[in-house]
mmCIF file of C-alpha atoms in Angstrom:
data_model
loop_
_atom_site.group_PDB
_atom_site.id
_atom_site.type_symbol
_atom_site.label_atom_id
_atom_site.label_comp_id
_atom_site.label_asym_id
_atom_site.label_seq_id
_atom_site.Cartn_x
_atom_site.Cartn_y
_atom_site.Cartn_z
ATOM 1 C CA MET A 14 44.793 -107.885 100.065
ATOM 2 C CA LYS A 15 43.598 -106.719 96.682
ATOM 3 C CA LYS A 16 39.972 -105.641 96.555
ATOM 4 C CA GLU A 17 37.980 -107.349 93.837
ATOM 5 C CA LYS A 18 35.138 -105.694 91.944
ATOM 6 C CA ASN A 19 32.553 -108.038 93.438
ATOM 7 C CA ASP A 20 33.925 -107.777 97.001
ATOM 8 C CA ASN A 21 31.197 -105.446 98.229
ATOM 9 C CA HIS A 22 28.994 -107.822 100.221
ATOM 10 C CA LEU A 23 29.564 -105.883 103.444
ATOM 11 C CA ALA A 24 28.277 -102.657 101.881
ATOM 12 C CA ILE A 25 25.255 -104.423 100.408
ATOM 13 C CA GLY A 26 24.529 -105.976 103.797
ATOM 14 C CA ILE A 27 24.641 -102.609 105.538
ATOM 15 C CA ILE A 28 22.375 -101.052 102.910
ATOM 16 C CA LEU A 29 19.853 -103.886 103.194
ATOM 17 C CA GLY A 30 20.015 -103.770 106.977
ATOM 18 C CA SER A 31 19.341 -100.073 107.161
ATOM 19 C CA SER A 32 16.595 -100.074 104.555
ATOM 20 C CA PHE A 33 14.721 -103.281 105.366
ATOM 21 C CA GLY A 34 15.773 -103.688 108.988
ATOM 22 C CA VAL A 35 13.064 -101.466 110.437
ATOM 23 C CA SER A 36 10.286 -103.328 108.662
ATOM 24 C CA LEU A 37 11.861 -106.617 109.717
ATOM 25 C CA GLY A 38 11.969 -105.227 113.259
ATOM 26 C CA PHE A 39 8.247 -104.512 113.171
ATOM 27 C CA VAL A 40 7.611 -108.113 112.123
ATOM 28 C CA ILE A 41 9.906 -109.522 114.820
ATOM 29 C CA GLY A 42 8.429 -107.174 117.425
ATOM 30 C CA SER A 43 4.889 -108.175 116.606
ATOM 31 C CA LEU A 44 5.791 -111.870 116.688
ATOM 32 C CA ILE A 45 7.356 -111.672 120.152
ATOM 33 C CA ASP A 46 4.839 -109.034 121.303
ATOM 34 C CA ASN A 47 7.578 -106.575 122.274
ATOM 35 C CA LEU A 48 8.070 -103.823 119.698
ATOM 36 C CA PRO A 49 11.200 -102.107 121.166
ATOM 37 C CA ILE A 50 13.174 -105.352 121.235
ATOM 38 C CA GLY A 51 12.017 -106.147 117.713
ATOM 39 C CA LEU A 52 13.105 -102.736 116.461
ATOM 40 C CA ALA A 53 16.487 -103.217 118.120
ATOM 41 C CA MET A 54 16.980 -106.639 116.542
ATOM 42 C CA GLY A 55 15.588 -105.827 113.082
ATOM 43 C CA PRO A 56 18.529 -103.942 111.536
ATOM 44 C CA ALA A 57 21.007 -106.530 112.803
ATOM 45 C CA PHE A 58 19.059 -109.379 111.215
ATOM 46 C CA GLY A 59 18.623 -107.300 108.053
ATOM 47 C CA MET A 60 22.369 -106.726 107.804
ATOM 48 C CA LEU A 61 23.091 -110.385 108.484
ATOM 49 C CA LEU A 62 20.691 -111.534 105.770
ATOM 50 C CA GLY A 63 22.059 -108.913 103.370
ATOM 51 C CA ILE A 64 25.654 -110.001 103.930
ATOM 52 C CA ILE A 65 24.738 -113.670 103.456
ATOM 53 C CA ILE A 66 22.775 -112.991 100.247
ATOM 54 C CA ALA A 67 25.475 -110.717 98.826
ATOM 55 C CA SER A 68 28.185 -113.264 99.698
ATOM 56 C CA LEU A 69 26.289 -115.969 97.831
ATOM 57 C CA ILE A 70 25.909 -113.664 94.824
ATOM 58 C CA ALA A 71 29.626 -112.821 94.904
ATOM 59 C CA LYS A 72 30.525 -116.514 95.200
ATOM 60 C CA SER A 73 28.406 -117.412 92.189
ATOM 61 C CA LYS A 74 30.025 -114.608 90.182
ATOM 62 C CA GLN A 75 33.466 -115.857 91.238
ATOM 63 C CA ASP A 76 32.537 -119.419 90.246
ATOM 64 C CA GLU A 77 31.429 -118.195 86.804
ATOM 65 C CA LYS A 78 34.694 -116.290 86.491
ATOM 66 C CA ASP A 79 36.730 -119.378 87.415
ATOM 67 C CA GLU A 80 34.947 -121.561 84.849
ATOM 68 C CA VAL A 81 35.975 -119.311 81.956
#
């Protein structure tokens, strides 16, 4: 499979998960009143959100490319 220039949503998801995951973990931990579980779940949710957002960005770029 040929790698496209905008096929980097996994890397963006990992970067977002590692950078914003801890702060997201603090929020989750404070909401469920259990900080260790929140810190364990935070990076995973951060990576998931990052991959979803980056996939949507890549899809919109691909749609623009297909229209031309």
